[in-house]
mmCIF file of C-alpha atoms and ligand atoms in Angstrom:
data_model
loop_
_atom_site.group_PDB
_atom_site.id
_atom_site.type_symbol
_atom_site.label_atom_id
_atom_site.label_comp_id
_atom_site.label_asym_id
_atom_site.label_seq_id
_atom_site.Cartn_x
_atom_site.Cartn_y
_atom_site.Cartn_z
ATOM 1 C CA MET A 1 9.757 -73.704 185.204
ATOM 2 C CA LYS A 2 6.419 -73.855 184.441
ATOM 3 C CA PHE A 3 3.557 -76.247 186.018
ATOM 4 C CA LEU A 4 0.386 -77.805 185.550
ATOM 5 C CA ILE A 5 -1.792 -76.891 188.341
ATOM 6 C CA THR A 6 -5.707 -78.399 188.305
ATOM 7 C CA GLY A 7 -8.029 -77.025 190.549
ATOM 8 C CA GLY A 8 -5.668 -73.825 190.202
ATOM 9 C CA ALA A 9 -8.832 -71.589 190.574
ATOM 10 C CA GLY A 10 -9.604 -72.865 194.066
ATOM 11 C CA TYR A 11 -8.304 -71.905 197.439
ATOM 12 C CA ILE A 12 -5.385 -74.139 197.847
ATOM 13 C CA GLY A 13 -4.655 -74.190 193.952
ATOM 14 C CA SER A 14 -4.560 -70.670 193.437
ATOM 15 C CA THR A 15 -2.316 -70.017 196.565
ATOM 16 C CA ILE A 16 0.059 -72.528 194.942
ATOM 17 C CA CYS A 17 -0.218 -70.731 191.726
ATOM 18 C CA SER A 18 0.775 -67.461 194.111
ATOM 19 C CA ALA A 19 3.975 -69.093 195.893
ATOM 20 C CA LEU A 20 5.032 -70.399 192.037
ATOM 21 C CA GLU A 21 4.473 -66.776 190.771
ATOM 22 C CA ASP A 22 6.478 -65.314 193.821
ATOM 23 C CA SER A 23 9.432 -67.765 193.484
ATOM 24 C CA GLY A 24 9.694 -66.670 189.548
ATOM 25 C CA HIS A 25 8.027 -69.690 188.355
ATOM 26 C CA ILE A 26 5.058 -70.158 185.519
ATOM 27 C CA PRO A 27 1.391 -71.684 186.576
ATOM 28 C CA VAL A 28 -1.056 -73.079 183.659
ATOM 29 C CA ILE A 29 -4.292 -73.711 185.262
ATOM 30 C CA LEU A 30 -6.931 -76.589 184.228
ATOM 31 C CA ASP A 31 -10.131 -75.933 186.059
ATOM 32 C CA SER A 32 -13.836 -76.548 185.534
ATOM 33 C CA LEU A 33 -14.601 -73.823 187.803
ATOM 34 C CA ILE A 34 -17.272 -75.994 188.736
ATOM 35 C CA THR A 35 -16.714 -74.862 192.480
ATOM 36 C CA GLY A 36 -13.418 -72.648 191.795
ATOM 37 C CA ARG A 37 -13.248 -68.734 191.001
ATOM 38 C CA GLU A 38 -12.252 -67.263 187.743
ATOM 39 C CA GLU A 39 -11.497 -64.534 189.634
ATOM 40 C CA PHE A 40 -8.613 -66.060 190.810
ATOM 41 C CA THR A 41 -7.221 -67.084 187.386
ATOM 42 C CA ARG A 42 -6.976 -63.116 186.051
ATOM 43 C CA ASN A 43 -3.671 -63.046 184.769
ATOM 44 C CA ARG A 44 -2.312 -66.037 184.550
ATOM 45 C CA ILE A 45 -2.524 -69.159 182.046
ATOM 46 C CA PHE A 46 -5.757 -70.793 182.098
ATOM 47 C CA TYR A 47 -7.700 -73.455 180.458
ATOM 48 C CA LYS A 48 -11.403 -74.021 181.755
ATOM 49 C CA ALA A 49 -11.568 -77.390 181.247
ATOM 50 C CA ASP A 50 -12.841 -80.612 182.907
ATOM 51 C CA ILE A 51 -9.622 -82.654 184.121
ATOM 52 C CA ALA A 52 -10.669 -86.122 182.448
ATOM 53 C CA ASP A 53 -10.920 -84.219 179.015
ATOM 54 C CA ARG A 54 -8.210 -85.902 177.332
ATOM 55 C CA SER A 55 -8.349 -83.274 174.270
ATOM 56 C CA ALA A 56 -7.776 -80.383 176.314
ATOM 57 C CA VAL A 57 -5.064 -82.051 178.286
ATOM 58 C CA GLU A 58 -3.315 -82.683 175.239
ATOM 59 C CA THR A 59 -4.128 -78.995 173.882
ATOM 60 C CA ILE A 60 -2.110 -77.436 177.375
ATOM 61 C CA LEU A 61 0.827 -79.564 176.851
ATOM 62 C CA LYS A 62 0.626 -78.993 173.325
ATOM 63 C CA GLU A 63 0.795 -75.234 173.726
ATOM 64 C CA HIS A 64 3.416 -75.742 177.064
ATOM 65 C CA PRO A 65 5.693 -78.519 176.171
ATOM 66 C CA ASP A 66 8.065 -77.180 178.949
ATOM 67 C CA ILE A 67 5.531 -78.427 181.832
ATOM 68 C CA GLN A 68 7.627 -79.944 184.198
ATOM 69 C CA ALA A 69 5.327 -81.416 187.105
ATOM 70 C CA THR A 70 1.397 -81.027 187.574
ATOM 71 C CA VAL A 71 0.119 -80.665 190.871
ATOM 72 C CA HIS A 72 -3.516 -82.232 191.118
ATOM 73 C CA CYS A 73 -5.479 -80.291 193.281
ATOM 74 C CA ALA A 74 -8.801 -80.325 191.473
ATOM 75 C CA ALA A 75 -11.524 -82.407 193.444
ATOM 76 C CA LEU A 76 -15.103 -81.902 195.564
ATOM 77 C CA ILE A 77 -14.168 -81.359 198.918
ATOM 78 C CA VAL A 78 -16.755 -80.695 201.327
ATOM 79 C CA VAL A 79 -17.460 -83.983 203.602
ATOM 80 C CA PRO A 80 -21.072 -84.356 204.505
ATOM 81 C CA GLU A 81 -21.823 -83.591 200.688
ATOM 82 C CA SER A 82 -19.857 -86.693 200.030
ATOM 83 C CA VAL A 83 -22.156 -88.382 202.397
ATOM 84 C CA THR A 84 -25.531 -87.563 200.970
ATOM 85 C CA ASN A 85 -23.957 -87.922 197.210
ATOM 86 C CA PRO A 86 -20.993 -89.915 197.100
ATOM 87 C CA TYR A 87 -21.601 -90.588 192.980
ATOM 88 C CA ASP A 88 -20.296 -87.359 192.548
ATOM 89 C CA TYR A 89 -17.523 -87.471 194.685
ATOM 90 C CA TYR A 90 -16.116 -90.847 193.015
ATOM 91 C CA VAL A 91 -16.950 -89.507 189.547
ATOM 92 C CA ASP A 92 -15.063 -86.539 190.271
ATOM 93 C CA ASN A 93 -12.508 -87.312 192.575
ATOM 94 C CA VAL A 94 -11.897 -91.114 191.239
ATOM 95 C CA SER A 95 -12.690 -92.024 187.707
ATOM 96 C CA LYS A 96 -11.789 -88.059 186.465
ATOM 97 C CA SER A 97 -8.328 -88.383 188.075
ATOM 98 C CA LEU A 98 -7.622 -91.669 186.601
ATOM 99 C CA GLU A 99 -8.622 -90.306 183.056
ATOM 100 C CA LEU A 100 -6.071 -87.296 183.886
ATOM 101 C CA PHE A 101 -3.438 -89.421 185.024
ATOM 102 C CA LYS A 102 -4.321 -91.917 182.070
ATOM 103 C CA SER A 103 -3.579 -88.658 179.810
ATOM 104 C CA LEU A 104 -0.620 -87.388 181.856
ATOM 105 C CA SER A 105 1.098 -90.786 181.433
ATOM 106 C CA ASP A 106 0.646 -91.176 177.899
ATOM 107 C CA LEU A 107 1.436 -88.102 176.787
ATOM 108 C CA GLY A 108 4.925 -88.195 178.644
ATOM 109 C CA TYR A 109 4.179 -86.021 181.888
ATOM 110 C CA PRO A 110 5.054 -88.387 184.676
ATOM 111 C CA ARG A 111 5.951 -85.766 187.730
ATOM 112 C CA LEU A 112 2.375 -85.738 189.668
ATOM 113 C CA VAL A 113 2.140 -84.309 193.197
ATOM 114 C CA PHE A 114 -1.429 -85.485 194.569
ATOM 115 C CA SER A 115 -3.451 -83.409 197.024
ATOM 116 C CA SER A 116 -4.316 -85.947 199.913
ATOM 117 C CA SER A 117 -5.750 -85.535 203.149
ATOM 118 C CA ALA A 118 -4.986 -86.048 206.413
ATOM 119 C CA SER A 119 -8.801 -87.388 206.808
ATOM 120 C CA ILE A 120 -7.602 -90.731 205.814
ATOM 121 C CA TYR A 121 -5.419 -91.400 208.795
ATOM 122 C CA ASP A 122 -7.271 -93.666 211.728
ATOM 123 C CA VAL A 123 -7.125 -91.810 215.233
ATOM 124 C CA VAL A 124 -4.016 -92.963 217.099
ATOM 125 C CA PRO A 125 -3.102 -93.180 220.905
ATOM 126 C CA GLY A 126 -1.580 -89.445 221.671
ATOM 127 C CA PHE A 127 -3.231 -88.278 218.168
ATOM 128 C CA LYS A 128 0.085 -87.895 216.703
ATOM 129 C CA VAL A 129 0.561 -89.708 213.067
ATOM 130 C CA THR A 130 3.495 -90.384 211.092
ATOM 131 C CA GLU A 131 3.041 -91.296 207.251
ATOM 132 C CA GLU A 132 3.049 -94.813 208.463
ATOM 133 C CA SER A 133 0.311 -94.629 210.970
ATOM 134 C CA PRO A 134 -2.574 -96.822 210.383
ATOM 135 C CA LEU A 135 -5.528 -95.351 207.661
ATOM 136 C CA LYS A 136 -8.866 -95.369 208.035
ATOM 137 C CA ALA A 137 -11.011 -93.213 205.650
ATOM 138 C CA ASN A 138 -14.133 -92.281 207.368
ATOM 139 C CA SER A 139 -16.506 -90.798 204.840
ATOM 140 C CA PRO A 140 -16.350 -91.212 201.089
ATOM 141 C CA TYR A 141 -14.258 -87.926 200.358
ATOM 142 C CA ALA A 142 -11.722 -89.687 202.340
ATOM 143 C CA ARG A 143 -12.095 -92.503 200.841
ATOM 144 C CA THR A 144 -11.661 -90.515 197.014
ATOM 145 C CA LYS A 145 -8.709 -89.705 198.766
ATOM 146 C CA TYR A 146 -7.384 -92.901 199.926
ATOM 147 C CA MET A 147 -8.655 -94.551 196.089
ATOM 148 C CA MET A 148 -6.435 -92.059 194.494
ATOM 149 C CA GLU A 149 -3.166 -92.500 196.652
ATOM 150 C CA MET A 150 -3.530 -96.313 195.882
ATOM 151 C CA ILE A 151 -4.273 -95.760 192.140
ATOM 152 C CA LEU A 152 -1.563 -93.253 191.954
ATOM 153 C CA LYS A 153 0.960 -95.829 193.628
ATOM 154 C CA ASP A 154 -0.034 -98.347 191.278
ATOM 155 C CA PHE A 155 0.378 -96.109 187.988
ATOM 156 C CA CYS A 156 3.895 -94.908 189.140
ATOM 157 C CA ALA A 157 4.919 -98.776 189.905
ATOM 158 C CA ALA A 158 3.250 -99.938 186.045
ATOM 159 C CA TYR A 159 3.861 -97.020 183.713
ATOM 160 C CA GLY A 160 6.817 -94.733 184.958
ATOM 161 C CA MET A 161 5.262 -92.366 186.858
ATOM 162 C CA LYS A 162 6.698 -90.312 190.053
ATOM 163 C CA GLY A 163 4.286 -89.487 192.177
ATOM 164 C CA ILE A 164 4.435 -87.726 195.453
ATOM 165 C CA ALA A 165 0.735 -87.701 197.519
ATOM 166 C CA LEU A 166 0.952 -84.731 200.157
ATOM 167 C CA ARG A 167 -1.162 -85.564 202.950
ATOM 168 C CA TYR A 168 -2.938 -81.927 203.681
ATOM 169 C CA PHE A 169 -3.762 -81.343 208.000
ATOM 170 C CA ASN A 170 -5.860 -78.586 208.467
ATOM 171 C CA PRO A 171 -5.326 -75.536 206.196
ATOM 172 C CA ILE A 172 -6.355 -72.055 207.644
ATOM 173 C CA GLY A 173 -5.468 -68.427 206.466
ATOM 174 C CA ALA A 174 -5.545 -67.179 203.064
ATOM 175 C CA ASP A 175 -2.779 -65.521 201.000
ATOM 176 C CA PRO A 176 -0.846 -63.114 202.948
ATOM 177 C CA LYS A 177 -0.796 -60.464 199.905
ATOM 178 C CA MET A 178 -4.913 -61.166 200.168
ATOM 179 C CA ARG A 179 -5.002 -62.755 196.100
ATOM 180 C CA SER A 180 -6.895 -65.629 197.464
ATOM 181 C CA GLY A 181 -8.020 -67.204 200.097
ATOM 182 C CA ILE A 182 -11.769 -69.115 201.185
ATOM 183 C CA HIS A 183 -14.207 -68.273 198.267
ATOM 184 C CA VAL A 184 -17.211 -70.131 199.197
ATOM 185 C CA LYS A 185 -20.427 -68.180 200.285
ATOM 186 C CA ASN A 186 -20.797 -70.653 203.548
ATOM 187 C CA PRO A 187 -17.507 -71.956 204.652
ATOM 188 C CA THR A 188 -17.272 -75.269 206.098
ATOM 189 C CA HIS A 189 -14.267 -75.209 207.777
ATOM 190 C CA VAL A 190 -13.744 -74.244 211.259
ATOM 191 C CA LEU A 191 -11.821 -70.904 210.626
ATOM 192 C CA GLY A 192 -14.297 -69.609 207.851
ATOM 193 C CA LYS A 193 -17.005 -70.438 210.798
ATOM 194 C CA LEU A 194 -15.302 -68.406 213.553
ATOM 195 C CA VAL A 195 -14.605 -65.886 210.756
ATOM 196 C CA ASP A 196 -18.682 -65.440 209.864
ATOM 197 C CA THR A 197 -19.258 -65.505 213.284
ATOM 198 C CA ALA A 198 -16.830 -62.825 214.444
ATOM 199 C CA LEU A 199 -18.193 -60.927 211.168
ATOM 200 C CA GLY A 200 -22.069 -61.497 212.231
ATOM 201 C CA LYS A 201 -22.762 -63.572 209.082
ATOM 202 C CA GLN A 202 -23.400 -66.294 211.065
ATOM 203 C CA ASP A 203 -25.057 -66.239 215.220
ATOM 204 C CA THR A 204 -22.995 -68.625 216.899
ATOM 205 C CA PHE A 205 -19.872 -71.320 216.635
ATOM 206 C CA ASP A 206 -20.182 -74.671 217.460
ATOM 207 C CA ILE A 207 -17.460 -76.436 219.200
ATOM 208 C CA THR A 208 -18.647 -80.037 218.065
ATOM 209 C CA GLY A 209 -17.753 -82.160 220.310
ATOM 210 C CA VAL A 210 -16.365 -81.565 224.106
ATOM 211 C CA ASN A 211 -16.137 -85.146 225.267
ATOM 212 C CA TRP A 212 -13.282 -86.455 223.288
ATOM 213 C CA PRO A 213 -9.871 -87.749 225.017
ATOM 214 C CA THR A 214 -7.897 -84.747 224.255
ATOM 215 C CA ARG A 215 -6.383 -82.211 226.984
ATOM 216 C CA ASP A 216 -9.685 -80.401 227.035
ATOM 217 C CA GLY A 217 -12.229 -82.692 225.252
ATOM 218 C CA SER A 218 -12.577 -80.879 221.853
ATOM 219 C CA GLY A 219 -11.164 -82.010 218.771
ATOM 220 C CA ILE A 220 -7.618 -81.762 218.010
ATOM 221 C CA ARG A 221 -5.936 -80.474 214.757
ATOM 222 C CA ASP A 222 -3.209 -79.437 213.283
ATOM 223 C CA PHE A 223 -3.758 -75.823 211.560
ATOM 224 C CA ILE A 224 -1.447 -74.901 209.131
ATOM 225 C CA HIS A 225 -1.432 -71.586 207.111
ATOM 226 C CA VAL A 226 -2.281 -71.989 203.390
ATOM 227 C CA TRP A 227 1.095 -70.289 202.310
ATOM 228 C CA ASP A 228 3.041 -72.805 204.042
ATOM 229 C CA LEU A 229 1.421 -75.064 202.584
ATOM 230 C CA ALA A 230 1.808 -73.542 198.978
ATOM 231 C CA ARG A 231 5.719 -73.469 199.783
ATOM 232 C CA ALA A 232 6.054 -77.077 200.151
ATOM 233 C CA HIS A 233 4.356 -77.530 196.739
ATOM 234 C CA VAL A 234 6.632 -75.231 195.409
ATOM 235 C CA ASN A 235 9.584 -77.039 197.302
ATOM 236 C CA ALA A 236 7.917 -80.522 195.823
ATOM 237 C CA VAL A 237 7.747 -79.501 192.260
ATOM 238 C CA THR A 238 10.923 -77.259 191.688
ATOM 239 C CA ASP A 239 12.895 -80.046 193.221
ATOM 240 C CA PHE A 240 10.936 -83.096 192.389
ATOM 241 C CA ASP A 241 13.932 -85.625 191.218
ATOM 242 C CA GLY A 242 15.663 -84.269 194.177
ATOM 243 C CA VAL A 243 12.741 -85.151 196.456
ATOM 244 C CA PHE A 244 12.969 -88.596 195.229
ATOM 245 C CA ASP A 245 17.097 -88.614 195.428
ATOM 246 C CA ARG A 246 16.856 -88.050 199.340
ATOM 247 C CA ALA A 247 13.783 -90.602 199.676
ATOM 248 C CA GLY A 248 16.379 -93.157 198.189
ATOM 249 C CA ASN A 249 14.876 -93.397 194.902
ATOM 250 C CA PRO A 250 12.377 -96.105 196.352
ATOM 251 C CA PRO A 251 11.478 -98.684 193.353
ATOM 252 C CA ASP A 252 7.947 -98.075 192.894
ATOM 253 C CA ASN A 253 8.330 -94.217 192.009
ATOM 254 C CA TYR A 254 5.754 -93.195 194.763
ATOM 255 C CA LEU A 255 5.798 -91.067 198.097
ATOM 256 C CA VAL A 256 3.776 -90.326 200.852
ATOM 257 C CA ILE A 257 4.590 -86.557 202.918
ATOM 258 C CA ASN A 258 2.408 -84.967 205.438
ATOM 259 C CA LEU A 259 2.502 -81.456 205.593
ATOM 260 C CA GLY A 260 1.416 -80.176 208.675
ATOM 261 C CA THR A 261 2.858 -78.063 211.750
ATOM 262 C CA GLY A 262 4.103 -80.804 214.148
ATOM 263 C CA ASN A 263 1.599 -79.221 216.755
ATOM 264 C CA GLY A 264 -1.486 -80.087 217.951
ATOM 265 C CA VAL A 265 -4.064 -77.554 218.946
ATOM 266 C CA THR A 266 -7.668 -78.090 220.028
ATOM 267 C CA VAL A 267 -10.646 -76.715 218.544
ATOM 268 C CA LYS A 268 -11.051 -74.551 221.897
ATOM 269 C CA GLU A 269 -7.152 -73.318 221.679
ATOM 270 C CA LEU A 270 -7.871 -72.364 218.338
ATOM 271 C CA VAL A 271 -11.021 -70.291 219.663
ATOM 272 C CA ALA A 272 -9.275 -68.721 222.147
ATOM 273 C CA ALA A 273 -6.421 -68.098 219.714
ATOM 274 C CA PHE A 274 -8.807 -66.006 217.695
ATOM 275 C CA GLU A 275 -10.411 -63.625 220.119
ATOM 276 C CA LYS A 276 -7.339 -62.904 221.199
ATOM 277 C CA VAL A 277 -6.373 -61.715 217.553
ATOM 278 C CA TYR A 278 -9.571 -60.817 217.036
ATOM 279 C CA GLY A 279 -9.774 -58.744 220.447
ATOM 280 C CA LYS A 280 -13.296 -59.830 221.104
ATOM 281 C CA THR A 281 -15.013 -62.737 222.410
ATOM 282 C CA ILE A 282 -17.394 -64.596 220.276
ATOM 283 C CA ASN A 283 -20.604 -65.848 220.909
ATOM 284 C CA LYS A 284 -19.971 -69.874 221.073
ATOM 285 C CA ARG A 285 -21.600 -73.026 222.403
ATOM 286 C CA GLU A 286 -20.508 -76.887 223.088
ATOM 287 C CA THR A 287 -22.331 -79.558 220.913
ATOM 288 C CA GLU A 288 -22.428 -83.096 220.385
ATOM 289 C CA PRO A 289 -20.202 -84.200 217.420
ATOM 290 C CA ARG A 290 -21.605 -84.232 214.101
ATOM 291 C CA PRO A 291 -21.867 -87.679 212.399
ATOM 292 C CA GLY A 292 -18.339 -88.967 211.145
ATOM 293 C CA ASP A 293 -16.639 -86.632 213.599
ATOM 294 C CA VAL A 294 -13.270 -88.184 215.008
ATOM 295 C CA ALA A 295 -11.185 -86.656 217.886
ATOM 296 C CA GLY A 296 -8.334 -85.850 215.401
ATOM 297 C CA SER A 297 -4.886 -85.675 214.513
ATOM 298 C CA PHE A 298 -1.792 -84.084 214.708
ATOM 299 C CA THR A 299 2.011 -84.637 212.296
ATOM 300 C CA ASN A 300 5.240 -85.779 213.112
ATOM 301 C CA ALA A 301 6.785 -83.061 210.383
ATOM 302 C CA ASP A 302 9.823 -84.941 210.147
ATOM 303 C CA LYS A 303 9.711 -86.358 206.342
ATOM 304 C CA ALA A 304 8.486 -83.306 205.021
ATOM 305 C CA LEU A 305 11.735 -81.805 206.736
ATOM 306 C CA LYS A 306 13.935 -83.787 205.381
ATOM 307 C CA LEU A 307 12.768 -84.738 201.683
ATOM 308 C CA LEU A 308 10.792 -81.476 200.693
ATOM 309 C CA LYS A 309 13.553 -79.439 202.912
ATOM 310 C CA TRP A 310 10.301 -77.284 204.338
ATOM 311 C CA LYS A 311 8.841 -76.538 207.517
ATOM 312 C CA THR A 312 5.896 -74.264 208.537
ATOM 313 C CA GLU A 313 6.903 -70.674 209.218
ATOM 314 C CA LEU A 314 3.950 -68.988 209.960
ATOM 315 C CA PRO A 315 2.370 -68.984 213.324
ATOM 316 C CA ILE A 316 -1.744 -69.875 214.063
ATOM 317 C CA GLU A 317 -2.156 -66.368 214.672
ATOM 318 C CA LYS A 318 -1.046 -65.209 211.286
ATOM 319 C CA GLY A 319 -3.355 -67.980 209.845
ATOM 320 C CA ILE A 320 -6.115 -65.832 211.954
ATOM 321 C CA GLU A 321 -5.171 -62.965 211.155
ATOM 322 C CA ASP A 322 -5.235 -63.669 207.164
ATOM 323 C CA ALA A 323 -8.587 -65.063 207.837
ATOM 324 C CA LEU A 324 -10.155 -61.992 209.010
ATOM 325 C CA LYS A 325 -8.746 -59.640 206.775
ATOM 326 C CA TRP A 326 -9.736 -61.886 204.108
ATOM 327 C CA GLY A 327 -13.135 -62.371 205.209
ATOM 328 C CA GLU A 328 -13.665 -58.639 205.544
ATOM 329 C CA ILE A 329 -12.353 -57.833 202.110
ATOM 330 C CA ARG A 330 -13.485 -61.056 199.879
ATOM 331 C CA GLU A 331 -16.720 -59.809 198.630
ATOM 332 C CA THR A 332 -14.979 -57.205 196.690
ATOM 333 C CA ILE A 333 -12.939 -59.676 195.328
ATOM 334 C CA ILE A 334 -15.358 -62.422 194.774
ATOM 335 C CA LYS A 335 -19.098 -61.909 193.280
ATOM 336 C CA PHE A 336 -21.010 -64.473 195.036
HETATM 337 N N1 LIG B 401 -9.378 -77.643 201.806
HETATM 338 C C1 LIG B 401 -8.850 -78.291 203.312
HETATM 339 O O1 LIG B 401 -9.383 -77.901 203.961
HETATM 340 C C2 LIG B 401 -8.417 -79.772 202.217
HETATM 341 C C3 LIG B 401 -7.766 -80.774 203.016
HETATM 342 C C4 LIG B 401 -6.619 -81.824 202.453
HETATM 343 C C5 LIG B 401 -6.545 -82.102 201.033
HETATM 344 N N2 LIG B 401 -7.384 -80.925 200.335
HETATM 345 C C6 LIG B 401 -7.066 -81.054 199.393
HETATM 346 O O2 LIG B 401 -6.571 -80.009 198.412
HETATM 347 C C7 LIG B 401 -7.455 -79.838 197.153
HETATM 348 C C8 LIG B 401 -7.575 -78.449 196.526
HETATM 349 O O3 LIG B 401 -8.715 -78.431 198.280
HETATM 350 P P1 LIG B 401 -9.322 -76.334 198.169
HETATM 351 O O4 LIG B 401 -9.521 -76.258 198.989
HETATM 352 O O5 LIG B 401 -8.635 -75.648 197.540
HETATM 353 O O6 LIG B 401 -11.051 -76.728 197.283
HETATM 354 P P2 LIG B 401 -11.410 -75.897 196.006
HETATM 355 O O7 LIG B 401 -12.918 -76.356 196.185
HETATM 356 O O8 LIG B 401 -11.364 -74.135 196.620
HETATM 357 O O9 LIG B 401 -10.668 -76.101 194.656
HETATM 358 C C9 LIG B 401 -10.697 -77.066 194.231
HETATM 359 C C10 LIG B 401 -10.884 -76.735 192.427
HETATM 360 O O10 LIG B 401 -11.235 -77.763 192.012
HETATM 361 C C11 LIG B 401 -11.745 -77.555 190.509
HETATM 362 N N3 LIG B 401 -12.353 -78.758 190.227
HETATM 363 C C12 LIG B 401 -13.082 -79.755 190.643
HETATM 364 N N4 LIG B 401 -13.361 -80.736 189.884
HETATM 365 C C13 LIG B 401 -12.692 -80.594 188.729
HETATM 366 C C14 LIG B 401 -12.781 -81.493 187.467
HETATM 367 N N5 LIG B 401 -13.519 -82.164 187.184
HETATM 368 N N6 LIG B 401 -12.203 -80.934 186.367
HETATM 369 C C15 LIG B 401 -11.440 -79.436 186.327
HETATM 370 N N7 LIG B 401 -11.563 -78.861 187.956
HETATM 371 C C16 LIG B 401 -12.136 -79.250 188.850
HETATM 372 C C17 LIG B 401 -13.060 -76.653 191.369
HETATM 373 O O11 LIG B 401 -13.936 -75.283 190.392
HETATM 374 C C18 LIG B 401 -11.963 -76.090 192.225
HETATM 375 O O12 LIG B 401 -11.485 -74.726 191.360
HETATM 376 C C19 LIG B 401 -8.520 -81.024 196.909
HETATM 377 O O13 LIG B 401 -7.447 -81.992 196.276
HETATM 378 C C20 LIG B 401 -8.545 -81.010 198.303
HETATM 379 O O14 LIG B 401 -9.505 -82.662 198.506
HETATM 380 C C21 LIG B 401 -8.221 -79.502 200.795
#
């Protein structure tokens, strides 16, 4: 089967392309390369265009009328940048996505999987959330995700689209076959920073916030291997209507599913696991939380199991191992 992957030249989108190919499917990538990597599109069907470019979307669908569903990963993703430059984030993530949804709907391609984020959840006692937990998007970035969920829901109710918002927790690792991974020069993700500290590209790893009401005071997360995350998308798009059947075909044609392991791991526990896999300790210090930081959350993973017939398989150590391996080779694959 063939699927359209927006943002398929990015970290998660390219891993989804690999997972689709490994299960015998064909990804078609739409990416402007605003942040993504051409290297991740090699030997793949690739259209370099903006998601809001209606004529580009028309061309893709004319040339690939057998596309069964779209996975919409394209977005700007750096939270602090969204605070200092909200305009770019609302344009790219909201107004351009709106145009993409309209094009897909008008052109008769109603099935859409949307990359949403656990960053829209409020912090709850015990830190474990379900899809029904209260939301509180804390940054412009998180608000763009929340807005797009609402827009998608309205499109599904009004225009006969069918939407699945997948709320990702904290992706880590790289493609286990090392086709892709984190591609930015200075990673902002926690594991990217740990790898850079271990490899001497950064002096010290900051544990930002050590007075949260968690078991050891550091923030709590749900670290999910990016390959497990990608596999969830394969299940979602290849059995799209089956997912809706198992959900009882809600009349608004819209579903929300959390993607995480079901286990909370603190930042200090991640550092300890990292040092164990790496075999050495790293330079680290405890600091104040950054503006906008929260204690965090992890997910109840029951809905994903029921609807996607999916659960995570790879332990945190495998995510660390793959991130380290990718950190060592990535400059041979990516030209910065
Ligand atoms: N990485 C995470 O921790 C995380 C967590 C939760 C949700 N998400 C979501 O997952 C998705 C993918 O994230 P990622 O980490 O792979 O990011 P990424 O930056 O690696 O990939 C995003 C891709 O989208 C492309 N893009 C952006 N705007 C575009 C536009 N207007 N037209 C065409 N292409 C455009 C970029 O060039 C890039 O290749 C995003 O929607 C993000 O919000 C990511």
